[in-house]
Coordinates of C-alpha atoms in Angstrom, one line a residue:
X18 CA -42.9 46.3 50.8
X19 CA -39.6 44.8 50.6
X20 CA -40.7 41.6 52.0
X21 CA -43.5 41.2 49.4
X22 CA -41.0 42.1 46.6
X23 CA -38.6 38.9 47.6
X24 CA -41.0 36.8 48.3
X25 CA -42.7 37.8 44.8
X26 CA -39.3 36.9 42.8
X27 CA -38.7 33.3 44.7
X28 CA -42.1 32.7 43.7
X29 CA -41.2 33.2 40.1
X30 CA -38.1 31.6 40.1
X31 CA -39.3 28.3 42.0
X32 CA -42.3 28.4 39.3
X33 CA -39.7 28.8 36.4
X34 CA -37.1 26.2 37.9
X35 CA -39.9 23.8 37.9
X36 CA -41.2 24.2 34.8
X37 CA -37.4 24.0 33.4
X38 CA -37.4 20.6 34.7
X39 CA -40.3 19.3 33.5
X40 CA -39.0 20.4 29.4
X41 CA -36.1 18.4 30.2
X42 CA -37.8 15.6 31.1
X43 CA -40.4 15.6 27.9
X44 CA -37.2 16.2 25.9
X45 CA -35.3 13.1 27.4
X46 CA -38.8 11.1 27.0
X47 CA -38.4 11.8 23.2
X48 CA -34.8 11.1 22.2
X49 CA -34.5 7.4 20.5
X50 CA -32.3 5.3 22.6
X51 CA -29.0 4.2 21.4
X52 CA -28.7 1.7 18.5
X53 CA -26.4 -1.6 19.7
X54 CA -23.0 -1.7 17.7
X55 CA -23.1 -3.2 14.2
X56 CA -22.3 -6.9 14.5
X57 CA -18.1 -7.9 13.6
X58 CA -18.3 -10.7 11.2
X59 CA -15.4 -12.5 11.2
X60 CA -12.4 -12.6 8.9
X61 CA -11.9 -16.6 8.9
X62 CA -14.8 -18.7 7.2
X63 CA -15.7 -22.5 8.2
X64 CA -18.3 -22.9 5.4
X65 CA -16.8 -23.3 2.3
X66 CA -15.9 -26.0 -1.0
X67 CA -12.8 -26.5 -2.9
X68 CA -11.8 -28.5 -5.8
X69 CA -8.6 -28.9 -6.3
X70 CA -5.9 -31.0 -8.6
X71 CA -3.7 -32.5 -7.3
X72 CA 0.4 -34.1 -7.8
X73 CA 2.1 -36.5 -5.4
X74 CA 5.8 -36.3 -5.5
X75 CA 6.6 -39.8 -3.3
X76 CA 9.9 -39.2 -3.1
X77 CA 11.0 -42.8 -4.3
X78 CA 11.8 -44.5 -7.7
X79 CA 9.4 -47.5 -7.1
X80 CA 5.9 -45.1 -7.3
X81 CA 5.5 -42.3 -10.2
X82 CA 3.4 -39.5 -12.2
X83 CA 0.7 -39.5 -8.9
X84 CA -1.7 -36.5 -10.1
X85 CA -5.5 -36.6 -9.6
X86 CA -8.3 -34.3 -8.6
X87 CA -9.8 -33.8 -5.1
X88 CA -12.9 -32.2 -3.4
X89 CA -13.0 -31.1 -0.1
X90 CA -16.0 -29.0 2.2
X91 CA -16.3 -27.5 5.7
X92 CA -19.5 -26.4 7.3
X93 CA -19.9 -24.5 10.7
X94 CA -22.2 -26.0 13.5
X95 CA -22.8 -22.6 15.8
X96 CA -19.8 -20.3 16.7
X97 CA -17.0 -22.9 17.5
X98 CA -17.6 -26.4 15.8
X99 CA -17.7 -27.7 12.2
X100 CA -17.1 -30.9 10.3
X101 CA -15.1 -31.7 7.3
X102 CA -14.4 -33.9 5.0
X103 CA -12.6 -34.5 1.3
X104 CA -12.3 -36.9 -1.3
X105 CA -9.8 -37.4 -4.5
X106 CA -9.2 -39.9 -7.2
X107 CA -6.0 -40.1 -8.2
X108 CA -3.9 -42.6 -9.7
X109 CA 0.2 -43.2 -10.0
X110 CA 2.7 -45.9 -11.3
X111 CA 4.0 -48.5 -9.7
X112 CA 7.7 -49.6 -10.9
X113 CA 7.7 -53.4 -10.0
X114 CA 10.7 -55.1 -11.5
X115 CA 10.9 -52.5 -14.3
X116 CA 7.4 -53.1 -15.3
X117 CA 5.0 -50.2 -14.5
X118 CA 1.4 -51.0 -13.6
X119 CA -1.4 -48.1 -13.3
X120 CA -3.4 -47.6 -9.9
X121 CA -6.0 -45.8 -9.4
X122 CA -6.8 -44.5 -6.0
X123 CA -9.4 -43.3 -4.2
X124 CA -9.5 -41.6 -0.3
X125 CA -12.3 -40.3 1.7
X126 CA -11.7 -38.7 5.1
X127 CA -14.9 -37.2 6.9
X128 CA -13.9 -35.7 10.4
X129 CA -14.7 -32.6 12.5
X130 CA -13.1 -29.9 14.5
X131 CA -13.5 -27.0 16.9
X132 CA -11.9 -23.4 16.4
X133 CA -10.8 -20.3 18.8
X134 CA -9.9 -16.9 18.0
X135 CA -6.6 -16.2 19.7
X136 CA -6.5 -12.6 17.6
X137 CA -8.1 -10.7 15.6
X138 CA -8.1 -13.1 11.8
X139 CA -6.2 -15.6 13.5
X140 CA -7.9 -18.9 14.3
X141 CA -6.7 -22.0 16.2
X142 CA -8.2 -25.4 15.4
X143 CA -8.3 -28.8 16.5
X144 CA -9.5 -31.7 14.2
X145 CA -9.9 -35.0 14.3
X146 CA -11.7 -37.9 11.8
X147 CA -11.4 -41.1 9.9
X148 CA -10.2 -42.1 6.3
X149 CA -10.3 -44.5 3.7
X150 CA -8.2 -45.6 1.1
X151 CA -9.1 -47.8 -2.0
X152 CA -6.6 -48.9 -4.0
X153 CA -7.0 -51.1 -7.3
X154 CA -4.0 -52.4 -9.4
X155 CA -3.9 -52.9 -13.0
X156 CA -5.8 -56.3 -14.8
X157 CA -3.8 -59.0 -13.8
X158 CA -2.4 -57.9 -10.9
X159 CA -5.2 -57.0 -8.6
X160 CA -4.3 -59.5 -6.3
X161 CA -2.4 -56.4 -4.8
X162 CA -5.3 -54.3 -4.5
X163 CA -6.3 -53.3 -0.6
X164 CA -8.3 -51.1 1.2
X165 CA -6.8 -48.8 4.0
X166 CA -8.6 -47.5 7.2
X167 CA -7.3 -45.4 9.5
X168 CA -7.8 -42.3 11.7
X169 CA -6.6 -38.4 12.3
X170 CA -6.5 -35.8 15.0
X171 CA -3.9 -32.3 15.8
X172 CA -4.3 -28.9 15.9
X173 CA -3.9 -26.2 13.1
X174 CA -3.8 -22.6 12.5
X175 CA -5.4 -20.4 10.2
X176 CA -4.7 -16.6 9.5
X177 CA -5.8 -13.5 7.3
X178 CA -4.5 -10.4 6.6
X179 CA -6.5 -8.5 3.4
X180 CA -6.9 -10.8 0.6
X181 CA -3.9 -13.5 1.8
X182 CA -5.2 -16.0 4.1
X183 CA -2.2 -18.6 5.4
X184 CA -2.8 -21.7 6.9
X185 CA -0.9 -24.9 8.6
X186 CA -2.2 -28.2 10.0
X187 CA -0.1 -31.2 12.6
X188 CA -2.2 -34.5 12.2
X189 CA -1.2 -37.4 14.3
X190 CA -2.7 -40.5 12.1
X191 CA -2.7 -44.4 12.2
X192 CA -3.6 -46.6 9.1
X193 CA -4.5 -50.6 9.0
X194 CA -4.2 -52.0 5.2
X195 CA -2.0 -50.0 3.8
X196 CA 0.2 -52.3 1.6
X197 CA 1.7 -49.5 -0.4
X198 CA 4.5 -49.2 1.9
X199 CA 4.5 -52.9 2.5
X200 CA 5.4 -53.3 -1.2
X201 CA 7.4 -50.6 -1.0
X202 CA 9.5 -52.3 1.8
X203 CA 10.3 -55.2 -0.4
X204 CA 12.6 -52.8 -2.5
X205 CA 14.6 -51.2 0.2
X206 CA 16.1 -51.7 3.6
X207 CA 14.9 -48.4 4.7
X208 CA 13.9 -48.9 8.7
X209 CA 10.4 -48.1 9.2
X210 CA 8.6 -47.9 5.8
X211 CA 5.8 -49.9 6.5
X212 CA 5.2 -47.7 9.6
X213 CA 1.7 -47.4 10.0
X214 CA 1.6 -44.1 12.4
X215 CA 3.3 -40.8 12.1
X216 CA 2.7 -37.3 11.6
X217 CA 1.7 -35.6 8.5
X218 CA 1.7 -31.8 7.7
X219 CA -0.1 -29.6 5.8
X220 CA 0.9 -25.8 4.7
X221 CA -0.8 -24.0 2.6
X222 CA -2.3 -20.1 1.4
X223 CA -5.4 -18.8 -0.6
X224 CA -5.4 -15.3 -2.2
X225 CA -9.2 -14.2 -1.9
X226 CA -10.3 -12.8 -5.4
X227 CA -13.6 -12.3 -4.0
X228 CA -15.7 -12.1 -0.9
X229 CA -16.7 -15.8 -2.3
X230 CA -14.0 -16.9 -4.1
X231 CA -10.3 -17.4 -3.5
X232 CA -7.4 -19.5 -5.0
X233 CA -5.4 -22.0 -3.0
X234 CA -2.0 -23.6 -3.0
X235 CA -0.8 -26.0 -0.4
X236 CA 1.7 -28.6 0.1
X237 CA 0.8 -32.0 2.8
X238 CA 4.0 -34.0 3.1
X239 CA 5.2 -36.9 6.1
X240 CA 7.9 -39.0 6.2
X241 CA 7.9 -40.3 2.6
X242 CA 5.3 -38.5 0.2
X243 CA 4.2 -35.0 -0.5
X244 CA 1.0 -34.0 -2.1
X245 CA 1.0 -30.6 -4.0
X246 CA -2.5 -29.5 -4.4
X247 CA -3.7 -26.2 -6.3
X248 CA -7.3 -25.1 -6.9
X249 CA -10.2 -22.9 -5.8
X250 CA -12.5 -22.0 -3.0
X251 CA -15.6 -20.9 -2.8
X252 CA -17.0 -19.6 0.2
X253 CA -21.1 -20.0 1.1

């Protein structure tokens, strides 16, 4: 009798193990699997336009009132490249032999670059391009007029926090043609100022007013000019 008794309650429990089982497996069956983590868009956008006006201050009696207005874009190729370029028209006095003659200018520079998160809203870059510089003289004197060709490349730096976004470039560059400094070089001893290599620097921030639109302010300068620049961008 007691035999029959045991034997009757490890049948029921087996039976009622088993079908525990089986409801947990129909209930794992049912559950929706987990949905992947919502994709971090980045902080730091390559696809973008500015316009911007612009004042150069060239640090020398001989050129004056430089000002003109410039437009510059960036678009992204994948997740690490992009390509660049700008252009402005500007124009500034010349002061030869106390007689000032207009120029107008006008610069393209088309390059491209690669970038690489080193933390989180801060970007390294490296770019690299070519430029152009037209430059026309005043009737009557446009025997001075020249074109200018030359090349770029140097890393950079970019980096947001909120709305402030801070940025700094080092370009290495080399120019052919540019008789600016030639004619610059007939009113001063100054060793080196028809150079045509050296470094030029750019600084600069944007305040982001939007997710599409920001202001910027920056400053490029090398050994003799500097180029203020204030404007907007608008991101796409």
């Amino acid at each position: 009798m007691k035999n029959s008794l045991l034997l009757l309650v490890a049948s029921s429990l087996l039976v009622g193990g088993t079908a525990t089982a089986g409801d947990w497996r129909s209930s794992a069956k049912n559950l929706a699997p987990l949905a992947p983590p919502p994709a971090v868009e980045s902080c730091l956008s390559y696809d973008y336009v500015d316009l911007e006006y612009q004042y150069t201050d060239f640090g020398s009696t001989y050129f004056d009132q430089g000002h003109g207005f410039g437009l510059g874009f960036s678009k992204s190729l994948g997740s690490m490249f992009y390509v660049n370029g700008s252009f402005s028209d500007g124009e500034y006095e010349y002061n030869w032999d106390n007689h000032f003659l207009d120029v107008d200018t006008k610069k393209y520079r088309l390059g491209a670059g690669v970038h690489a998160p080193i933390a989180k809203c801060i970007d390294i870059t490296f770019e690299g391009g070519g430029e152009h510089l037209d430059a026309e003289y005043a009737a009557y004197y446009n025997d001075h007029d020249y074109d200018s060709w030359g090349y770029y490349f140097g890393p950079g730096i970019r980096a947001r926090a909120g709305r402030l976004e801070m940025f700094g470039k080092a370009y290495y560059y080399g120019r052919e043609g540019d008789l600016r400094k030639e004619y610059l070089s007939h009113h001063t001893h100054y060793p080196g100022i028809d150079d045509e290599y050296g470094w030029l620097f750019t600084a600069g921030l944007i305040y982001h007013v939007t997710d599409c639109f920001g202001i910027k302010f920056s400053a490029e300068f090398d050994d003799d000019d500097t180029l203020f620049t204030v404007g907007g961008r608008y991101h796409f």
